[in-house]
Coordinates of C-alpha atoms and ligand atoms in Angstrom, one line a residue:
M1 CA -181.6 -91.2 16.5
T2 CA -185.2 -92.3 16.7
Q3 CA -185.9 -95.1 19.0
A4 CA -189.3 -96.6 19.8
T5 CA -190.6 -95.7 23.2
Q6 CA -192.7 -98.5 24.5
S7 CA -195.5 -98.3 27.0
I8 CA -195.0 -100.3 30.1
D9 CA -198.7 -100.4 30.8
G10 CA -199.8 -103.9 31.2
G11 CA -203.4 -102.9 30.6
P12 CA -206.3 -103.3 33.0
T13 CA -204.7 -106.4 34.6
G14 CA -201.6 -104.5 35.8
A15 CA -198.0 -105.6 35.2
R16 CA -196.9 -106.1 31.7
H17 CA -195.6 -109.7 31.1
T18 CA -192.8 -110.7 28.8
R19 CA -191.1 -114.1 28.5
I20 CA -187.6 -112.6 28.7
L21 CA -186.6 -109.4 30.4
I22 CA -183.2 -108.1 29.5
I23 CA -181.8 -105.4 31.8
G24 CA -179.5 -103.0 30.1
A25 CA -179.0 -102.0 26.4
G26 CA -175.2 -101.9 26.2
F27 CA -173.1 -104.3 24.1
A28 CA -174.4 -107.2 26.2
G29 CA -178.2 -106.4 26.4
L30 CA -178.4 -105.3 22.8
G31 CA -176.4 -108.3 21.6
A32 CA -178.7 -110.6 23.5
A33 CA -181.8 -108.9 22.1
I34 CA -180.6 -109.3 18.5
R35 CA -179.5 -112.9 18.9
L36 CA -182.7 -113.9 20.7
D37 CA -184.7 -112.3 17.9
Q38 CA -182.6 -114.2 15.3
A39 CA -183.1 -117.4 17.2
G40 CA -186.9 -117.0 17.1
Q41 CA -187.2 -115.9 20.7
K42 CA -189.2 -112.8 19.9
D43 CA -191.0 -112.4 23.2
F44 CA -188.6 -110.2 25.1
L45 CA -188.3 -106.7 26.4
V46 CA -185.1 -104.7 27.1
V47 CA -185.3 -102.1 29.9
E48 CA -182.6 -99.4 29.9
R49 CA -182.2 -96.5 32.3
G50 CA -180.5 -94.4 29.7
S51 CA -182.2 -92.8 26.8
E52 CA -180.4 -94.8 24.1
V53 CA -178.3 -97.9 23.6
G54 CA -174.6 -98.1 24.2
G55 CA -174.1 -98.7 28.0
T56 CA -170.6 -97.8 29.0
W57 CA -169.9 -96.4 25.5
R58 CA -172.9 -94.1 25.8
D59 CA -171.8 -93.0 29.3
N60 CA -168.1 -92.5 28.9
T61 CA -167.9 -89.4 26.8
Y62 CA -164.8 -87.9 28.5
P63 CA -162.2 -86.3 26.2
G64 CA -159.9 -88.9 24.7
A65 CA -162.2 -91.8 25.4
A66 CA -161.2 -94.7 23.2
C67 CA -160.9 -98.4 23.2
D68 CA -157.8 -100.3 24.2
V69 CA -158.9 -103.4 22.3
P70 CA -158.3 -103.2 18.5
S71 CA -161.3 -102.1 16.5
Q72 CA -161.4 -105.3 14.4
L73 CA -162.1 -107.4 17.5
Y74 CA -164.4 -104.9 19.2
S75 CA -167.6 -105.5 17.3
F76 CA -170.2 -108.3 17.2
S77 CA -169.2 -111.3 15.1
F78 CA -172.7 -111.1 13.5
A79 CA -172.4 -107.4 12.7
P80 CA -168.9 -106.8 11.5
N81 CA -168.1 -103.1 11.1
R82 CA -166.4 -102.5 7.8
E83 CA -166.1 -98.8 8.5
W84 CA -163.6 -98.5 11.3
S85 CA -161.4 -95.5 10.6
R86 CA -158.4 -96.6 12.7
S87 CA -156.9 -99.6 14.5
F88 CA -158.0 -98.5 17.9
S89 CA -161.4 -96.7 17.8
G90 CA -162.5 -93.7 19.8
Q91 CA -165.7 -93.6 21.8
P92 CA -167.8 -91.6 19.2
E93 CA -167.0 -94.2 16.5
I94 CA -167.9 -97.1 18.8
Q95 CA -171.1 -95.5 20.0
A96 CA -172.0 -94.8 16.4
Y97 CA -171.4 -98.5 15.5
I98 CA -173.6 -99.6 18.4
R99 CA -176.4 -97.2 17.4
K100 CA -176.2 -98.4 13.7
V101 CA -176.4 -102.0 14.7
A102 CA -179.4 -101.3 17.0
L103 CA -181.2 -99.4 14.3
E104 CA -180.6 -102.0 11.6
S105 CA -181.5 -104.9 13.9
G106 CA -185.2 -104.4 14.2
V107 CA -185.2 -105.0 17.9
L108 CA -185.7 -101.4 19.1
D109 CA -189.4 -101.9 19.1
R110 CA -188.9 -104.0 22.2
H111 CA -186.8 -101.5 24.1
L112 CA -188.0 -99.4 27.0
F113 CA -185.6 -96.5 27.5
D114 CA -185.5 -94.1 30.5
T115 CA -186.7 -97.1 32.5
E116 CA -184.8 -98.0 35.6
V117 CA -185.1 -101.3 37.4
T118 CA -185.6 -100.7 41.1
G119 CA -186.1 -104.3 42.3
A120 CA -186.6 -107.8 41.1
E121 CA -187.9 -110.8 43.0
W122 CA -188.5 -114.4 42.2
D123 CA -192.1 -115.5 42.8
A124 CA -191.7 -119.2 43.6
A125 CA -195.4 -119.9 43.4
A126 CA -196.0 -118.4 40.0
R127 CA -192.4 -119.2 38.8
I128 CA -191.9 -115.7 37.4
W129 CA -189.8 -112.7 38.1
R130 CA -191.6 -109.7 39.5
V131 CA -189.6 -106.7 38.4
E132 CA -190.2 -103.2 39.6
T133 CA -189.2 -100.3 37.5
D134 CA -189.6 -96.5 38.0
R135 CA -192.2 -96.7 35.3
G136 CA -194.2 -99.6 36.7
P137 CA -194.0 -103.3 37.2
I138 CA -193.1 -106.0 34.7
T139 CA -193.2 -109.8 35.1
A140 CA -191.0 -112.1 33.2
D141 CA -190.3 -115.9 33.0
V142 CA -186.6 -115.2 32.6
V143 CA -184.4 -112.2 33.5
V144 CA -181.1 -111.4 31.8
P145 CA -179.2 -108.8 33.8
A146 CA -176.8 -107.2 31.3
V147 CA -175.8 -104.1 33.2
G148 CA -172.0 -104.6 32.7
A149 CA -169.3 -104.4 35.3
L150 CA -168.3 -100.8 34.6
C151 CA -171.6 -98.9 35.0
E152 CA -171.7 -97.6 38.6
P153 CA -169.2 -94.9 39.3
S154 CA -167.1 -95.5 42.4
L155 CA -166.6 -92.2 44.2
P156 CA -163.6 -91.9 46.5
A157 CA -164.4 -91.6 50.3
I158 CA -162.2 -88.5 50.8
T159 CA -162.7 -86.3 53.8
G160 CA -164.4 -83.0 52.8
I161 CA -165.0 -83.9 49.2
E162 CA -168.7 -83.0 49.5
D163 CA -167.7 -79.5 50.6
F164 CA -165.7 -78.8 47.4
A165 CA -167.1 -75.5 46.1
G166 CA -165.9 -75.9 42.5
T167 CA -167.1 -78.4 39.9
V168 CA -166.6 -82.0 40.6
F169 CA -167.6 -85.0 38.4
H170 CA -166.7 -88.6 37.7
S171 CA -164.9 -89.6 34.5
S172 CA -167.9 -91.6 33.3
R173 CA -170.3 -88.7 34.0
W174 CA -168.3 -86.0 32.2
N175 CA -169.6 -82.4 32.7
H176 CA -169.5 -81.0 29.1
D177 CA -170.8 -77.7 30.4
E178 CA -167.6 -77.1 32.3
D179 CA -165.1 -75.5 30.0
L180 CA -161.7 -76.4 31.4
T181 CA -159.8 -73.8 29.4
G182 CA -157.5 -71.9 31.7
K183 CA -158.7 -73.6 34.8
R184 CA -156.8 -75.3 37.6
V185 CA -157.8 -78.9 37.5
A186 CA -157.1 -82.0 39.5
V187 CA -157.6 -85.6 38.3
I188 CA -157.7 -88.3 41.0
G189 CA -156.7 -91.7 39.7
T190 CA -154.3 -93.1 37.1
G191 CA -156.3 -96.0 35.6
A192 CA -157.4 -96.6 32.0
S193 CA -159.8 -93.6 32.1
A194 CA -157.4 -91.1 33.6
I195 CA -154.5 -91.9 31.3
Q196 CA -156.8 -91.0 28.4
I197 CA -158.2 -87.9 30.0
V198 CA -154.9 -86.4 31.2
P199 CA -153.4 -85.9 27.7
A200 CA -156.7 -84.7 26.3
I201 CA -157.0 -81.9 28.7
A202 CA -153.4 -81.0 29.7
G203 CA -153.0 -78.6 26.8
K204 CA -156.0 -76.5 27.6
V205 CA -156.0 -76.2 31.4
A206 CA -153.9 -73.6 33.3
H207 CA -152.6 -76.3 35.6
L208 CA -153.2 -79.9 36.1
D209 CA -152.5 -82.0 39.3
V210 CA -152.6 -85.8 38.7
Y211 CA -153.2 -87.6 42.0
Q212 CA -151.6 -91.0 41.6
R213 CA -152.0 -93.7 44.3
T214 CA -150.5 -96.5 42.2
A215 CA -148.4 -96.0 39.1
P216 CA -149.7 -98.1 36.2
W217 CA -147.7 -99.9 33.6
V218 CA -148.1 -98.1 30.2
L219 CA -147.2 -99.7 26.9
P220 CA -147.0 -98.0 23.5
R221 CA -150.4 -97.8 21.7
A222 CA -150.1 -99.3 18.2
D223 CA -152.8 -97.0 16.9
R224 CA -153.0 -95.5 13.5
K225 CA -155.5 -94.3 10.9
Y226 CA -156.3 -96.8 8.2
T227 CA -155.1 -95.7 4.8
A228 CA -157.7 -95.1 2.1
I229 CA -156.7 -98.4 0.5
E230 CA -157.2 -100.3 3.7
R231 CA -160.6 -98.8 4.2
L232 CA -161.6 -99.6 0.7
A233 CA -160.5 -103.2 1.2
Y234 CA -162.3 -103.6 4.6
R235 CA -165.4 -102.2 3.0
H236 CA -165.5 -104.4 -0.1
L237 CA -163.6 -107.5 0.9
P238 CA -165.5 -109.2 3.7
G239 CA -162.6 -111.7 4.0
M240 CA -160.3 -108.9 5.0
T241 CA -162.3 -108.1 8.1
R242 CA -162.5 -111.7 9.1
L243 CA -158.8 -112.2 8.5
A244 CA -157.9 -109.0 10.5
R245 CA -160.2 -110.1 13.3
A246 CA -158.7 -113.6 13.4
G247 CA -155.2 -112.2 13.5
V248 CA -155.9 -109.8 16.3
Y249 CA -157.7 -112.5 18.2
A250 CA -154.9 -115.0 17.9
L251 CA -152.2 -112.4 18.9
R252 CA -154.2 -111.4 22.0
E253 CA -154.6 -115.1 23.1
T254 CA -150.8 -115.4 23.2
Q255 CA -150.8 -113.3 26.4
V256 CA -153.0 -115.8 28.3
L257 CA -150.1 -118.1 29.3
G258 CA -148.2 -115.3 30.9
L259 CA -151.3 -113.8 32.6
T260 CA -152.6 -117.0 34.0
R261 CA -149.8 -119.6 34.4
I262 CA -146.3 -118.2 34.0
P263 CA -146.2 -114.5 34.8
S264 CA -142.5 -114.4 34.1
A265 CA -143.5 -114.8 30.4
L266 CA -144.7 -111.3 30.6
K267 CA -141.2 -110.0 31.2
P268 CA -140.7 -108.8 27.6
L269 CA -143.8 -106.7 27.9
Q270 CA -142.5 -105.2 31.1
L271 CA -139.2 -104.4 29.4
A272 CA -141.1 -102.8 26.6
A273 CA -143.1 -100.7 29.1
Q274 CA -139.9 -99.7 30.9
A275 CA -138.3 -98.7 27.6
H276 CA -141.4 -96.7 26.7
L277 CA -141.2 -94.8 30.0
R278 CA -137.4 -94.2 29.6
M279 CA -138.0 -92.8 26.2
Q280 CA -140.9 -90.6 27.0
I281 CA -139.9 -89.2 30.4
R282 CA -136.4 -87.8 30.7
D283 CA -136.6 -86.3 34.2
P284 CA -135.3 -89.0 36.6
Q285 CA -137.4 -87.8 39.5
L286 CA -140.6 -87.9 37.5
R287 CA -139.6 -91.2 36.0
A288 CA -139.1 -92.7 39.5
K289 CA -142.5 -91.4 40.6
V290 CA -144.4 -93.0 37.8
T291 CA -142.5 -96.3 37.8
P292 CA -144.8 -99.1 39.0
D293 CA -143.8 -101.4 41.9
F294 CA -145.7 -104.5 40.8
Q295 CA -145.5 -107.0 38.0
I296 CA -146.9 -106.0 34.6
G297 CA -150.3 -107.5 34.0
C298 CA -151.3 -107.5 37.7
K299 CA -153.5 -104.4 37.0
R300 CA -154.9 -103.8 33.6
M301 CA -152.0 -103.1 31.2
L302 CA -152.6 -99.6 29.8
I303 CA -151.6 -98.3 26.4
S304 CA -150.8 -94.7 25.5
N305 CA -148.4 -92.7 23.5
N306 CA -149.3 -89.4 25.0
Y307 CA -149.8 -90.0 28.7
Y308 CA -146.2 -89.7 29.7
P309 CA -145.5 -86.7 27.5
A310 CA -148.5 -85.0 29.2
L311 CA -147.2 -85.7 32.7
A312 CA -143.8 -84.2 31.6
R313 CA -145.5 -80.9 30.6
E314 CA -144.6 -77.7 32.6
N315 CA -148.2 -77.2 33.7
V316 CA -148.7 -80.8 35.0
D317 CA -147.7 -82.2 38.4
V318 CA -147.9 -85.8 39.5
V319 CA -148.8 -85.8 43.1
T320 CA -148.0 -89.1 45.0
D321 CA -148.6 -88.0 48.6
P322 CA -151.9 -89.4 49.8
I323 CA -154.8 -87.1 49.8
R324 CA -155.7 -86.0 53.3
E325 CA -158.7 -83.9 52.6
V326 CA -160.6 -81.8 50.0
K327 CA -161.4 -78.3 51.0
A328 CA -163.8 -75.8 49.3
H329 CA -161.1 -74.7 46.8
S330 CA -158.2 -77.1 47.3
I331 CA -156.8 -80.5 47.9
V332 CA -154.5 -81.1 50.9
T333 CA -152.1 -84.0 50.9
A334 CA -150.7 -85.9 53.9
D335 CA -147.5 -83.8 53.9
G336 CA -149.6 -80.7 54.5
T337 CA -149.3 -79.2 51.0
E338 CA -152.4 -77.5 49.8
R339 CA -153.0 -77.2 46.1
E340 CA -155.8 -74.9 44.9
I341 CA -158.1 -76.1 42.1
D342 CA -161.3 -75.0 40.3
V343 CA -162.3 -78.4 38.9
L344 CA -162.0 -81.9 40.4
I345 CA -162.3 -84.9 38.1
V346 CA -162.5 -88.3 39.9
A347 CA -161.4 -91.1 37.6
T348 CA -161.6 -93.6 40.4
G349 CA -163.3 -96.5 38.7
F350 CA -166.5 -98.4 39.2
H351 CA -168.3 -100.6 41.7
V352 CA -167.5 -103.9 40.1
T353 CA -167.7 -106.5 42.8
D354 CA -170.2 -104.6 44.9
S355 CA -172.6 -103.3 42.2
P356 CA -175.7 -101.6 43.6
M357 CA -177.7 -103.9 41.2
F358 CA -176.8 -106.8 43.5
D359 CA -179.0 -105.3 46.2
L360 CA -182.0 -105.1 44.0
I361 CA -182.4 -108.8 42.9
R362 CA -184.0 -111.2 45.4
G363 CA -184.0 -115.0 44.9
T364 CA -185.8 -118.0 46.2
D365 CA -185.3 -117.4 49.9
G366 CA -185.8 -113.6 49.7
S367 CA -182.1 -112.9 50.0
T368 CA -180.5 -110.4 47.6
L369 CA -177.6 -111.3 45.3
A370 CA -175.5 -109.0 47.5
Q371 CA -176.4 -111.0 50.6
S372 CA -175.9 -114.3 49.0
W373 CA -172.4 -113.2 47.7
D374 CA -171.5 -111.4 50.9
V375 CA -169.6 -114.3 52.5
A376 CA -168.2 -116.3 49.6
G377 CA -167.9 -113.4 47.2
M378 CA -169.4 -113.0 43.7
R379 CA -169.6 -116.4 42.1
G380 CA -171.7 -118.1 39.5
Y381 CA -171.8 -121.0 37.1
K382 CA -170.0 -120.3 33.8
G383 CA -170.3 -116.6 34.7
T384 CA -174.0 -116.8 34.0
T385 CA -176.2 -118.5 36.6
V386 CA -176.4 -118.4 40.4
P387 CA -178.0 -120.9 42.8
G388 CA -181.1 -119.5 44.5
F389 CA -181.9 -117.4 41.4
P390 CA -183.8 -119.5 39.0
N391 CA -184.3 -118.4 35.4
M392 CA -181.8 -115.7 35.8
F393 CA -178.9 -115.5 33.3
F394 CA -176.2 -112.9 33.9
L395 CA -174.3 -111.4 31.1
V396 CA -170.8 -110.2 32.1
G397 CA -171.3 -112.1 35.3
P398 CA -168.7 -113.4 37.8
N399 CA -165.2 -114.3 36.3
T400 CA -166.1 -113.4 32.8
G401 CA -163.8 -110.3 32.6
L402 CA -160.6 -110.2 30.6
G403 CA -157.2 -108.8 30.9
H404 CA -156.2 -109.3 27.3
S405 CA -159.0 -109.4 24.8
S406 CA -162.5 -108.2 23.8
M407 CA -165.4 -108.5 26.1
V408 CA -167.7 -108.7 23.1
Y409 CA -166.4 -112.2 22.5
M410 CA -167.2 -113.2 26.0
I411 CA -170.6 -111.6 25.8
E412 CA -171.4 -113.6 22.6
S413 CA -170.4 -116.8 24.3
Q414 CA -172.8 -116.1 27.2
I415 CA -175.5 -115.3 24.7
N416 CA -175.0 -118.7 23.1
Y417 CA -175.5 -120.3 26.5
V418 CA -178.7 -118.3 27.2
I419 CA -180.2 -119.1 23.8
D420 CA -179.5 -122.8 24.3
A421 CA -181.0 -122.7 27.8
L422 CA -184.2 -121.2 26.4
A423 CA -184.3 -123.7 23.6
T424 CA -183.8 -126.5 26.2
M425 CA -186.6 -125.1 28.4
D426 CA -188.9 -125.0 25.4
R427 CA -188.0 -128.5 24.2
E428 CA -188.2 -130.1 27.6
K429 CA -191.2 -127.9 28.7
L430 CA -189.4 -126.5 31.8
A431 CA -190.9 -123.7 33.8
S432 CA -187.7 -123.0 35.6
V433 CA -184.0 -124.0 35.8
E434 CA -181.9 -123.3 38.8
V435 CA -178.2 -124.2 38.9
R436 CA -177.3 -126.6 41.7
P437 CA -174.7 -125.6 44.3
E438 CA -172.4 -128.6 43.5
P439 CA -171.5 -127.7 39.9
V440 CA -171.1 -124.1 41.0
A441 CA -168.6 -125.2 43.7
Q442 CA -166.8 -127.4 41.3
F443 CA -166.6 -124.7 38.7
N444 CA -165.4 -122.1 41.1
D445 CA -162.8 -124.4 42.6
W446 CA -161.4 -124.8 39.1
I447 CA -161.5 -121.0 38.5
Q448 CA -159.8 -120.2 41.8
Q449 CA -157.2 -122.9 41.4
R450 CA -156.4 -121.5 37.9
L451 CA -156.3 -118.0 39.3
S452 CA -153.9 -118.9 42.1
T453 CA -151.0 -118.9 39.7
S454 CA -152.2 -115.8 37.7
V455 CA -150.4 -112.5 37.7
W456 CA -153.6 -110.9 38.9
N457 CA -153.3 -112.8 42.2
T458 CA -149.5 -113.0 42.5
G459 CA -148.3 -109.8 40.8
G460 CA -148.1 -107.7 44.0
C461 CA -150.8 -105.2 43.4
A462 CA -154.3 -104.3 44.6
S463 CA -156.9 -104.0 41.8
W464 CA -160.6 -103.9 41.1
Y465 CA -160.2 -107.5 39.9
L466 CA -160.1 -108.6 43.6
D467 CA -163.1 -108.3 46.0
K468 CA -163.1 -107.3 49.6
H469 CA -162.0 -110.8 50.6
G470 CA -159.0 -110.6 48.2
N471 CA -160.6 -113.2 45.8
N472 CA -160.5 -112.7 42.1
T473 CA -164.2 -112.9 41.2
T474 CA -164.0 -110.9 38.0
L475 CA -161.6 -112.4 35.5
W476 CA -161.7 -115.5 33.3
P477 CA -158.5 -117.5 34.0
G478 CA -158.0 -119.0 30.6
H479 CA -158.3 -118.6 26.8
T480 CA -161.5 -117.0 25.6
F481 CA -162.1 -120.1 23.3
Q482 CA -162.2 -122.2 26.5
F483 CA -165.0 -120.1 27.7
R484 CA -166.7 -120.3 24.3
N485 CA -166.5 -124.1 24.5
A486 CA -167.8 -124.1 28.1
T487 CA -170.8 -122.1 27.1
R488 CA -171.5 -123.6 23.7
T489 CA -174.5 -125.7 25.0
F490 CA -176.7 -125.5 28.0
D491 CA -175.8 -128.4 30.4
V492 CA -179.2 -129.0 31.9
T493 CA -177.8 -131.7 34.1
A494 CA -176.2 -129.0 36.3
Y495 CA -179.6 -127.6 37.0
D496 CA -182.7 -128.4 39.1
T497 CA -185.6 -128.1 36.8
V498 CA -189.4 -127.7 37.3
P499 CA -191.7 -128.8 34.5
V500 CA -194.2 -126.4 33.1
S501 CA -197.2 -128.3 34.5
A502 CA -195.9 -127.7 38.0
G503 CA -195.9 -124.0 37.7
A504 CA -195.8 -121.7 34.8
A505 CA -198.8 -123.2 32.9
D506 CA -201.0 -122.8 35.9
R507 CA -200.0 -119.4 37.0
N508 CA -202.6 -116.7 36.8
L509 CA -200.7 -113.7 35.3
E510 CA -203.6 -111.5 36.3
E511 CA -202.5 -111.9 39.9
T512 CA -199.4 -110.1 38.9
A513 CA -201.4 -106.9 39.2
S514 CA -201.6 -107.4 43.0
Ligands
LIG601 O1 -160.8 -97.1 36.8 P1 -159.7 -98.0 37.6 P2 -160.9 -96.6 35.3 N1 -157.8 -92.0 46.2 O2 -160.4 -98.6 38.7 C1 -157.5 -94.6 41.8 C2 -162.1 -100.1 31.6 N2 -161.7 -99.0 30.7 O3 -162.1 -95.9 35.1 O4 -154.6 -98.1 41.4 C3 -156.9 -92.0 45.2 O5 -158.9 -98.8 36.7 C4 -157.0 -95.9 41.6 O6 -155.8 -96.1 42.3 P3 -155.2 -97.6 42.7 C5 -160.9 -101.0 31.9 O7 -161.3 -102.3 32.0 C6 -161.4 -99.4 29.5 O8 -159.6 -95.9 35.0 O9 -156.4 -98.4 43.1 N3 -157.0 -92.7 44.1 C7 -156.8 -96.0 40.1 O10 -155.6 -95.3 39.7 C8 -160.5 -100.4 33.2 O11 -159.7 -101.3 34.0 C9 -161.1 -98.4 28.6 O12 -154.2 -97.3 43.8 C10 -158.0 -93.6 43.9 C11 -158.0 -95.2 39.6 O13 -158.4 -94.4 40.7 C12 -161.8 -100.1 33.8 O14 -162.6 -99.5 32.8 C13 -160.9 -97.1 28.9 C14 -159.0 -93.7 44.9 C15 -159.1 -96.0 39.2 O15 -158.7 -96.8 38.1 C16 -161.8 -99.0 34.9 O16 -160.9 -98.0 34.5 C17 -161.3 -96.8 30.2 C18 -158.8 -92.9 46.1 N4 -159.7 -93.0 47.1 C19 -161.6 -97.7 31.1 N5 -159.9 -94.6 44.5 C20 -160.8 -98.9 27.2 O17 -159.9 -98.4 26.6 C21 -159.4 -95.1 43.3 N6 -158.3 -94.4 43.0 C22 -161.6 -100.0 26.7

């Protein structure tokens, strides 16, 4: 794939200036770039630390990687994919879709790849963001962090892990040079990534130990290849794609009541998962080991038809004793058992509520996002704006995650909000907008009140949805169309604004070189 490589050089005056700086070129950043372009907001740059678009779908190349949201819903509404080969797509097909959309969009000329943001600070006098990257400085009127929640691998703090002499890697940084054939392998973790990895590698390794801290609920995966006739229909009848998308969307929304208000309504799903487990694992001991002890939905509901059969294989052991230490060639559990391994795969998730990106962004009083969220936890207004951080619009921000549907829908809602914010700033000649603390407090009180009855808060599990204070700062507690409505227009009354004459028009961008 050929992608334009831009120069970051701002010329003799130093930093390059752009009106809008988008950080990240995954679904969110790329989607924002395309929609901004379509809306006539052409003055933007996208900086991306990787060498191509795709974000999490570029990074997660582990064997078996696939989406657990149906393909028809897992695409931009403005770029429907008529070529999906199956009902739940694999990573290569999703990444190919993202690449194709990027290439056809005409926005790659404003992408800077292999460029990592190392800091961003609001300059109150000039009313601009001063952003540092590993390829030089950039200034921007507006920044749009679109780095996603699942981008920074979380590595387990296990005694001795740094002394492991074999190969060790995180699920999202798969080492394709390591041939697992005939090796003794350990996988730590039994989340959404691990349950796809385990069946994909169990048949080729000599032995596999699956270290399970908490057993997940696993439902059948209604995945199948589309027939030739279906593919033809999707390709040639645009209405089919729209209809399928609407059907999947509506079906998924029926889970919201159970997830957010009446967790007992999820009982049929839990019964289905129990039946799935009973049918796929005959050994009562193994079945007991992998039976969850919390309510379904509390953690992400997983879907797989081949995870349990993989666990039941002769060459696979599920280890539930806590890990005591990792040695040069083995893992030792609390009961003293030592299991030798050649390769260690950590499928232990991501820094979601404590992303390193939060340490890099400094607002009006010089505090970082991490500092401003340290006490109250990650919170924002409509998942997008944060007091003390003017002209910053987060995509996939606080409480925008979902337990039931497609993040692409949420991302598009947030993009609507950003586009209307920019249009409002243009129309009303505003140099900056900064959300006021009161609407943020009101919004978050509503969120937390809604979440208090949710299965994520009451279902008896620990999960990455909750932060270190036990607050759910990641999930949206309602229907996705409620979020779409909330973000349809930019409500400028919730913001402190500064007119252009008081700042931006007077700024001397050449000072940005200093
Ligand atoms: O990560 P996770 P993931 N010692 O955080 C365990 C999305 N996704 O990469 O449950 C031992 O879910 C941890 O144990 P516990 C999806 O949104 C989507 O699997 O905390 N174990 C858990 O079992 C998903 O939710 C797709 O007790 C340790 C596992 O590691 C998100 O990504 C596919 C440990 C981590 O599970 C993250 O999924 C894949 C330790 N020190 C992922 N630390 C799609 O299909 C953690 N664990 C779209």
